[in-house]
mmCIF file of C-alpha atoms and ligand atoms in Angstrom:
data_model
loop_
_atom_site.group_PDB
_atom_site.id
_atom_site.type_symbol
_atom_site.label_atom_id
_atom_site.label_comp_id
_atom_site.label_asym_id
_atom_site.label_seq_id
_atom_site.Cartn_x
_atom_site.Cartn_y
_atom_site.Cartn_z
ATOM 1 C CA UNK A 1 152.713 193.360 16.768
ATOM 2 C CA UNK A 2 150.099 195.984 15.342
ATOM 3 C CA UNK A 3 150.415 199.739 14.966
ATOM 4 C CA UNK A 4 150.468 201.749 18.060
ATOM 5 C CA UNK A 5 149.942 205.482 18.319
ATOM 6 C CA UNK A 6 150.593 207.017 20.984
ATOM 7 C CA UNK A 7 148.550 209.813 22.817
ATOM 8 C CA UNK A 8 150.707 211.669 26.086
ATOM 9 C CA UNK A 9 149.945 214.967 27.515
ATOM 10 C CA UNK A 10 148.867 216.801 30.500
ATOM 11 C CA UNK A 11 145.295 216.312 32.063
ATOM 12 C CA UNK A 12 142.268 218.186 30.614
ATOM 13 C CA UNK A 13 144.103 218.449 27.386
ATOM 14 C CA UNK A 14 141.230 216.235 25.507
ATOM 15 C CA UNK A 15 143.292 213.357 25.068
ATOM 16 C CA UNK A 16 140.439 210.598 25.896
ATOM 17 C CA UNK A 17 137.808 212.023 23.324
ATOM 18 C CA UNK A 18 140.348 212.706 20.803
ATOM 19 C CA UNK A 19 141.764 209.405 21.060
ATOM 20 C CA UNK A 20 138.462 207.762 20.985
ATOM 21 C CA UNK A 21 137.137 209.603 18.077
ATOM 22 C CA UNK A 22 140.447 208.144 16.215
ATOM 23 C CA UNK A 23 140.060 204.659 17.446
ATOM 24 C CA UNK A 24 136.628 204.693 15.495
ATOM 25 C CA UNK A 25 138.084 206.800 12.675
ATOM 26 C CA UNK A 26 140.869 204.108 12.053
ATOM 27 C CA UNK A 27 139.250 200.871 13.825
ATOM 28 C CA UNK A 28 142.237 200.735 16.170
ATOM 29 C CA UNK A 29 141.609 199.054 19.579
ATOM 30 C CA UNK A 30 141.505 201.854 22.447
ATOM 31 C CA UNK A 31 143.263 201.674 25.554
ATOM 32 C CA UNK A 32 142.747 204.389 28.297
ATOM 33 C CA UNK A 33 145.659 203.766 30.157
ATOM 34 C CA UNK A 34 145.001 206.557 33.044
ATOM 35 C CA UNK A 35 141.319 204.994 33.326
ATOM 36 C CA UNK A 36 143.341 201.836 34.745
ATOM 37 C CA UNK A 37 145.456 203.998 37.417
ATOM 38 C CA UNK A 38 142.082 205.216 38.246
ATOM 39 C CA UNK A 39 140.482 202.331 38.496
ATOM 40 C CA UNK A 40 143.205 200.947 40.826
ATOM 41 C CA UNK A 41 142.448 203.621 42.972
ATOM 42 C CA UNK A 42 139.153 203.283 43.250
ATOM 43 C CA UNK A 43 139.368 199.451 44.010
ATOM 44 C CA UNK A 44 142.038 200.525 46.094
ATOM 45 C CA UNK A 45 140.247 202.685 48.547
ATOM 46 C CA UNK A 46 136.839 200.295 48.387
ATOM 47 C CA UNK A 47 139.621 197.519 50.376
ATOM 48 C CA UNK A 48 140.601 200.621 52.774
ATOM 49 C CA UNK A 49 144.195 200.212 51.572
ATOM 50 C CA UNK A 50 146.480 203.264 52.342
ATOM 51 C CA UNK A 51 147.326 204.985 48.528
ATOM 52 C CA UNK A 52 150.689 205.917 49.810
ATOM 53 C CA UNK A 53 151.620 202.116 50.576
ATOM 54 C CA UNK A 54 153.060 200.502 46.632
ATOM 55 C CA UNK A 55 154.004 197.618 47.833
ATOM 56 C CA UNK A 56 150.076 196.881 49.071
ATOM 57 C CA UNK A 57 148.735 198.540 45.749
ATOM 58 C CA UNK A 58 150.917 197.021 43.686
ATOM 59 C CA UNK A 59 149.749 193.596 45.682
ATOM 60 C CA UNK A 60 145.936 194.446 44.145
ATOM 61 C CA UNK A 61 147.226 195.382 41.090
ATOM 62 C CA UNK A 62 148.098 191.973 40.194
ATOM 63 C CA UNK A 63 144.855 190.508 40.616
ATOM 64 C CA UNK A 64 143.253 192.793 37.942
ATOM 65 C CA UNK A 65 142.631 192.257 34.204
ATOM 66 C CA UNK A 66 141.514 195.375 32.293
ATOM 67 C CA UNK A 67 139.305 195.638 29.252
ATOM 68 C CA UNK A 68 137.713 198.590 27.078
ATOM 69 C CA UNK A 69 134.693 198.644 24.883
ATOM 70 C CA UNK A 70 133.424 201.557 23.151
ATOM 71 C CA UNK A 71 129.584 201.843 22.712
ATOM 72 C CA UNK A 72 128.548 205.075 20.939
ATOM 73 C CA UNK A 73 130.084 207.998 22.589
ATOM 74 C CA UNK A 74 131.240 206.176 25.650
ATOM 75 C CA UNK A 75 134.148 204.000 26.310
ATOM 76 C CA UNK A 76 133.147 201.278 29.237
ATOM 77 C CA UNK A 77 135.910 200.381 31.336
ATOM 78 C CA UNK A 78 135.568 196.802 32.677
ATOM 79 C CA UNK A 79 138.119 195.629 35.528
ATOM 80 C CA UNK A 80 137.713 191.794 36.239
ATOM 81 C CA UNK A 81 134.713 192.140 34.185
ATOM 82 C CA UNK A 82 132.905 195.007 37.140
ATOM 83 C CA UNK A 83 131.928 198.251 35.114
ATOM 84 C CA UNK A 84 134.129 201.161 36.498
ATOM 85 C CA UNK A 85 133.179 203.887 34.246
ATOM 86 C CA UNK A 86 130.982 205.672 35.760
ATOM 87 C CA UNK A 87 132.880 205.763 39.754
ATOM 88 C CA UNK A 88 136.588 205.969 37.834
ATOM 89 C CA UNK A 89 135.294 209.701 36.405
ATOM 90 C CA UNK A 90 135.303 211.976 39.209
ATOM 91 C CA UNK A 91 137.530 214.782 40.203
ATOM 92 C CA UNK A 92 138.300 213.340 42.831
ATOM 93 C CA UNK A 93 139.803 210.260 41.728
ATOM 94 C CA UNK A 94 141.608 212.021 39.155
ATOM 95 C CA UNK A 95 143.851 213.213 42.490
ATOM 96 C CA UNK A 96 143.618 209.428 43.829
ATOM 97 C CA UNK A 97 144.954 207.923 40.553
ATOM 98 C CA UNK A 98 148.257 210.846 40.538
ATOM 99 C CA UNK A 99 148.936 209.430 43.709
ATOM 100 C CA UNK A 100 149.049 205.899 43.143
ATOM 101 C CA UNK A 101 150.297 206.269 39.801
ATOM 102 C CA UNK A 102 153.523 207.283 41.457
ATOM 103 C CA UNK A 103 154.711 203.468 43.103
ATOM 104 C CA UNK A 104 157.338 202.103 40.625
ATOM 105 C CA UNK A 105 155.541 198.617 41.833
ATOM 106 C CA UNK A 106 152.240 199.344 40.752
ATOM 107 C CA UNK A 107 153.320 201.217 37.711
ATOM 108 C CA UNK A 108 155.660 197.987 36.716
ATOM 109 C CA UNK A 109 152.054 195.906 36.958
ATOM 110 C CA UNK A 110 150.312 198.298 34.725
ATOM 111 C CA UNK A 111 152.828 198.733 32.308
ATOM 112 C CA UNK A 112 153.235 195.431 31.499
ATOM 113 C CA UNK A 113 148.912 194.380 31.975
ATOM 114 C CA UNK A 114 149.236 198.042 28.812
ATOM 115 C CA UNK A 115 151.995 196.481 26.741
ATOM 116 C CA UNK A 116 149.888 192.544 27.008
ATOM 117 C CA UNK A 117 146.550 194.783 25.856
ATOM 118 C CA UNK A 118 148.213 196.992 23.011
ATOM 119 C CA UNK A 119 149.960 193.896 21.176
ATOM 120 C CA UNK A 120 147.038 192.315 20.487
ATOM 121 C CA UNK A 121 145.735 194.737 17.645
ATOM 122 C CA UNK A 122 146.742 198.173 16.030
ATOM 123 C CA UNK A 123 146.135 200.275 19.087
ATOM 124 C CA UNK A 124 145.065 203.578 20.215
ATOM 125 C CA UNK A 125 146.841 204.271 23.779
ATOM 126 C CA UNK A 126 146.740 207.221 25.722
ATOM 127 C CA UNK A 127 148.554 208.683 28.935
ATOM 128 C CA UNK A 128 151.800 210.393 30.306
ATOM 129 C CA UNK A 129 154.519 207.805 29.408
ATOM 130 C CA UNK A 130 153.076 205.835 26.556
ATOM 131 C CA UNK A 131 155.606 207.340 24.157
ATOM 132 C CA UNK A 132 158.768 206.862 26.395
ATOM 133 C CA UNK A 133 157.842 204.100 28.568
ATOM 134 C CA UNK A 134 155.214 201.953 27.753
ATOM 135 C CA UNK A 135 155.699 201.969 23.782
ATOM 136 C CA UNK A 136 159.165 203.843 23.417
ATOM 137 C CA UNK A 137 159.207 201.870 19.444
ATOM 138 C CA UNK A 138 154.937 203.384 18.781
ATOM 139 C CA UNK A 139 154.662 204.078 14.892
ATOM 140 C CA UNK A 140 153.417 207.619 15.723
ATOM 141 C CA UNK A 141 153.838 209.344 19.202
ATOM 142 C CA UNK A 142 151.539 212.236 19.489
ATOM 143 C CA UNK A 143 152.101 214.942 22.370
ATOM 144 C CA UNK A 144 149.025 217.466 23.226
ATOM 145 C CA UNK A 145 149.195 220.274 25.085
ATOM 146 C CA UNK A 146 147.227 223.199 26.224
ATOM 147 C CA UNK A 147 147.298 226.420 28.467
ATOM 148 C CA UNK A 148 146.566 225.700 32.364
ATOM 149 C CA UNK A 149 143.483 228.035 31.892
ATOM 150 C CA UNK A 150 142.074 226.387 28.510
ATOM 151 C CA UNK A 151 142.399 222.525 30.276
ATOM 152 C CA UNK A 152 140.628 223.818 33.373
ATOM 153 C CA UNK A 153 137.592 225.182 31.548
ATOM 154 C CA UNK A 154 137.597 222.166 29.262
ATOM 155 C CA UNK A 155 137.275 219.623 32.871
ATOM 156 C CA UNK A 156 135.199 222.156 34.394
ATOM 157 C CA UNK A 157 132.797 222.240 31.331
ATOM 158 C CA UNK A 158 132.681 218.005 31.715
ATOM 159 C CA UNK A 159 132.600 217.521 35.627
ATOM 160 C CA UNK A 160 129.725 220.467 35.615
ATOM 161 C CA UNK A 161 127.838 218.244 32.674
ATOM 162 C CA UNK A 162 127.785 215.500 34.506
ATOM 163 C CA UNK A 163 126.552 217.010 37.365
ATOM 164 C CA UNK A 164 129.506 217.066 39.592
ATOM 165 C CA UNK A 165 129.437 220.161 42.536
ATOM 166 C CA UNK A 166 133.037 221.891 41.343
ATOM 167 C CA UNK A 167 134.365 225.292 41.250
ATOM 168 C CA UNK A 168 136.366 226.436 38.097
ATOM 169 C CA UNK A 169 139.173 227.710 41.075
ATOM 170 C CA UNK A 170 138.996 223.986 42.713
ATOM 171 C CA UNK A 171 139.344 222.487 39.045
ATOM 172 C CA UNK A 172 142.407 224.602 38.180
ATOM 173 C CA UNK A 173 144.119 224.117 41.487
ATOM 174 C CA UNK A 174 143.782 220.596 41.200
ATOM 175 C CA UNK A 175 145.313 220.566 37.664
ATOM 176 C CA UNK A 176 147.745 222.490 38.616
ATOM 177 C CA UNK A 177 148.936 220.158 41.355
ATOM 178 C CA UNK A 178 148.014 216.793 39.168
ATOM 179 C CA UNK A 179 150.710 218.462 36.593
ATOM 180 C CA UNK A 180 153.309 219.218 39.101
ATOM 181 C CA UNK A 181 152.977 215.351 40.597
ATOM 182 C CA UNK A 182 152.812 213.878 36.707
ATOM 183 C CA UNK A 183 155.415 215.234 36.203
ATOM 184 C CA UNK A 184 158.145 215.427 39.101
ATOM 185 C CA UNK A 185 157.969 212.094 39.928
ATOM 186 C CA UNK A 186 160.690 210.109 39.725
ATOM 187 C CA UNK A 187 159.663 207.480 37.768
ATOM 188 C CA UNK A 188 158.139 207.906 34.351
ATOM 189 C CA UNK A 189 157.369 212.067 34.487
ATOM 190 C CA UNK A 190 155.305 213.047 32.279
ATOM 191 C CA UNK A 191 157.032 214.507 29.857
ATOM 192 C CA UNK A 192 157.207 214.210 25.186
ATOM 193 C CA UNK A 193 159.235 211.484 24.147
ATOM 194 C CA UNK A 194 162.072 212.920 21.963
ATOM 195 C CA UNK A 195 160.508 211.875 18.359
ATOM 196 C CA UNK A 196 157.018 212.509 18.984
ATOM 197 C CA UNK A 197 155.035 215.381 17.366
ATOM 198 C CA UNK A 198 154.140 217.913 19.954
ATOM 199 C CA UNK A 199 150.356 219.779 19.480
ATOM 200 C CA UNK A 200 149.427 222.780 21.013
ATOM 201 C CA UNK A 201 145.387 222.600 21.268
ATOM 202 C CA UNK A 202 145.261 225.635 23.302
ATOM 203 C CA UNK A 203 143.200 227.015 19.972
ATOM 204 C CA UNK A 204 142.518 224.009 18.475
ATOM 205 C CA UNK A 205 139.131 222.356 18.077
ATOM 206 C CA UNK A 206 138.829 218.575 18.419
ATOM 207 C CA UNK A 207 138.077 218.319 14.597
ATOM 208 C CA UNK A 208 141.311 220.134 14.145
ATOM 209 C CA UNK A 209 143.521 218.073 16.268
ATOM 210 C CA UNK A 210 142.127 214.842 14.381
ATOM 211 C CA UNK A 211 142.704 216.150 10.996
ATOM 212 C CA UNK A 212 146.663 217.211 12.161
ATOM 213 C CA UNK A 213 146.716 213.375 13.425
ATOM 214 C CA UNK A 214 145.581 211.749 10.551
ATOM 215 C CA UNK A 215 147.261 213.663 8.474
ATOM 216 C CA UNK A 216 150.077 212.471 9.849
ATOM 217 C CA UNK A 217 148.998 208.733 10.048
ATOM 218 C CA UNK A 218 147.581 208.364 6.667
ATOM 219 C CA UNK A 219 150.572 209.495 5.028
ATOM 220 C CA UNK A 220 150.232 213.287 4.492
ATOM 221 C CA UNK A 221 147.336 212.951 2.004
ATOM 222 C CA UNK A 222 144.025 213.654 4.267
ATOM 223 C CA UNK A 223 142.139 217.021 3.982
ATOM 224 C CA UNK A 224 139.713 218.366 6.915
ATOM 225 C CA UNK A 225 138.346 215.992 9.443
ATOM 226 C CA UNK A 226 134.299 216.740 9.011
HETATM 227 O O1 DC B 1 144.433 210.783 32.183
HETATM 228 P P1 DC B 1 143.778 210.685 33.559
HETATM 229 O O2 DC B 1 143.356 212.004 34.111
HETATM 230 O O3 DC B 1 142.640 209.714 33.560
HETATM 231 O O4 DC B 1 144.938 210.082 34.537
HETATM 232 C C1 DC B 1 144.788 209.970 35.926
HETATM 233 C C2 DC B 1 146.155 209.952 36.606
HETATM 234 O O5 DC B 1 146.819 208.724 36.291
HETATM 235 C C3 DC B 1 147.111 211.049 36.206
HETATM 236 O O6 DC B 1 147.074 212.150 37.091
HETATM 237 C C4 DC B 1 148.467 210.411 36.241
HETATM 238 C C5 DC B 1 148.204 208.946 36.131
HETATM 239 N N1 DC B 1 148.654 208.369 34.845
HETATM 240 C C6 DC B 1 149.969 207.982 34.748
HETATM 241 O O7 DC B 1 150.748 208.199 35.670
HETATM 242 N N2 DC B 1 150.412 207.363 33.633
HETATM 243 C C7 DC B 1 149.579 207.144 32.596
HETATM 244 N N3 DC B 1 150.043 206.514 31.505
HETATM 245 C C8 DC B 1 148.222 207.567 32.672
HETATM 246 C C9 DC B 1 147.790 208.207 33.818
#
């Protein structure tokens, strides 16, 4: 097996374009491993399967192969080969994906569908349980964090970009409840692993955050990321 680092934290944090920044910084594969909870959701709801029913979810799951390719600032999520990027990045099924995410049956499929993708290079993989669950042995485990306010403004900024019809109130509600469901439930909370190395970004920029990883990765020797 390859290097794995580890990326956990709460949502909004910056966790997808800090990890994909290192990926290209290190040539580590990426894996974005709440895309795929996403994604199930999405496919999920397209079938007019009830969210709240694992066993049925979990039943979908297993038909599903997952695979990520970066080209230039965007990562492409492809599920049985079907580009899901672009449906997979709305508020909305940010709130789908917490509640699927929360069947031990479906999480058991994409655990193991993370740990089959990760082992086949040194690999960049990010989530809430990648540290204790999915890679509990990852050469470095990484843990960022932020203030409720400071994620909310960071989605809001995004979903606004993109065009999406949100109000900074409906954003931090929703993170608010995302963070209370990530991490109550009973199986695989989010939560930092014991060993990893916690961050607070709250007044961090992303160059910042990358330099503090890598200087951690390459062996204490790396000055200033750009
Ligand atoms: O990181 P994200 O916003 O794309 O994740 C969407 C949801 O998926 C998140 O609310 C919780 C769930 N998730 C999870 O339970 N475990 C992971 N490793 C990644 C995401």
């Amino acid at each position: 097996m390859g290097k794995i680092i580890a990326i956990d934290g709460p949502s909004g944090v910056g966790k997808s374009t800090i990890s994909k920044l290192l990926s290209k910084e290190l040539g580590y594969m990426y894996i974005d491993t709440g895309a795929m909870y996403r994604t199930v959701a999405l496919l999920a709801i397209e079938v007019g399967l009830d969210l709240t029913d694992g066993i049925k979810v979990a039943e979908l799951c297993r038909s599903l192969s997952f695979s990520f390719h970066i080209e230039g600032d965007t990562v492409h999520v492809l599920c049985n080969e079907r580009d899901v990027t672009e449906e997979i990045r709305t508020h909305e099924m940010g709130m789908h994906a917490s509640i699927v995410s929360k069947h031990p049956s479906v999480r058991e499929v994409l655990v193991s569908l993370q740990r089959g993708l990760g082992k086949q290079h040194d690999a960049i993989l990010e989530g809430r349980d990648i540290g204790t669950v999915v890679f509990p042995h990852a050469t470095f485990k990484f843990y960022l964090d932020a203030s409720v306010d400071e994620r909310a403004r960071r989605r809001y900024r995004e979903l606004i970009q993109k065009g999406e019809k949100v109000s900074f109130q409906e954003v931090r509600e929703t993170m608010k409840l995302r963070d209370l469901n990530d991490s109550t439930r009973a199986i695989a909370p989010l939560r930092p692993a014991k060993d990893a190395i916690l961050i607070d970004t709250t007044r961090m920029d992303i160059p910042a955050v990358i330099s503090e990883i890598l200087w951690h990765v390459k062996g204490k020797k790396t000055k200033k990321w750009k």
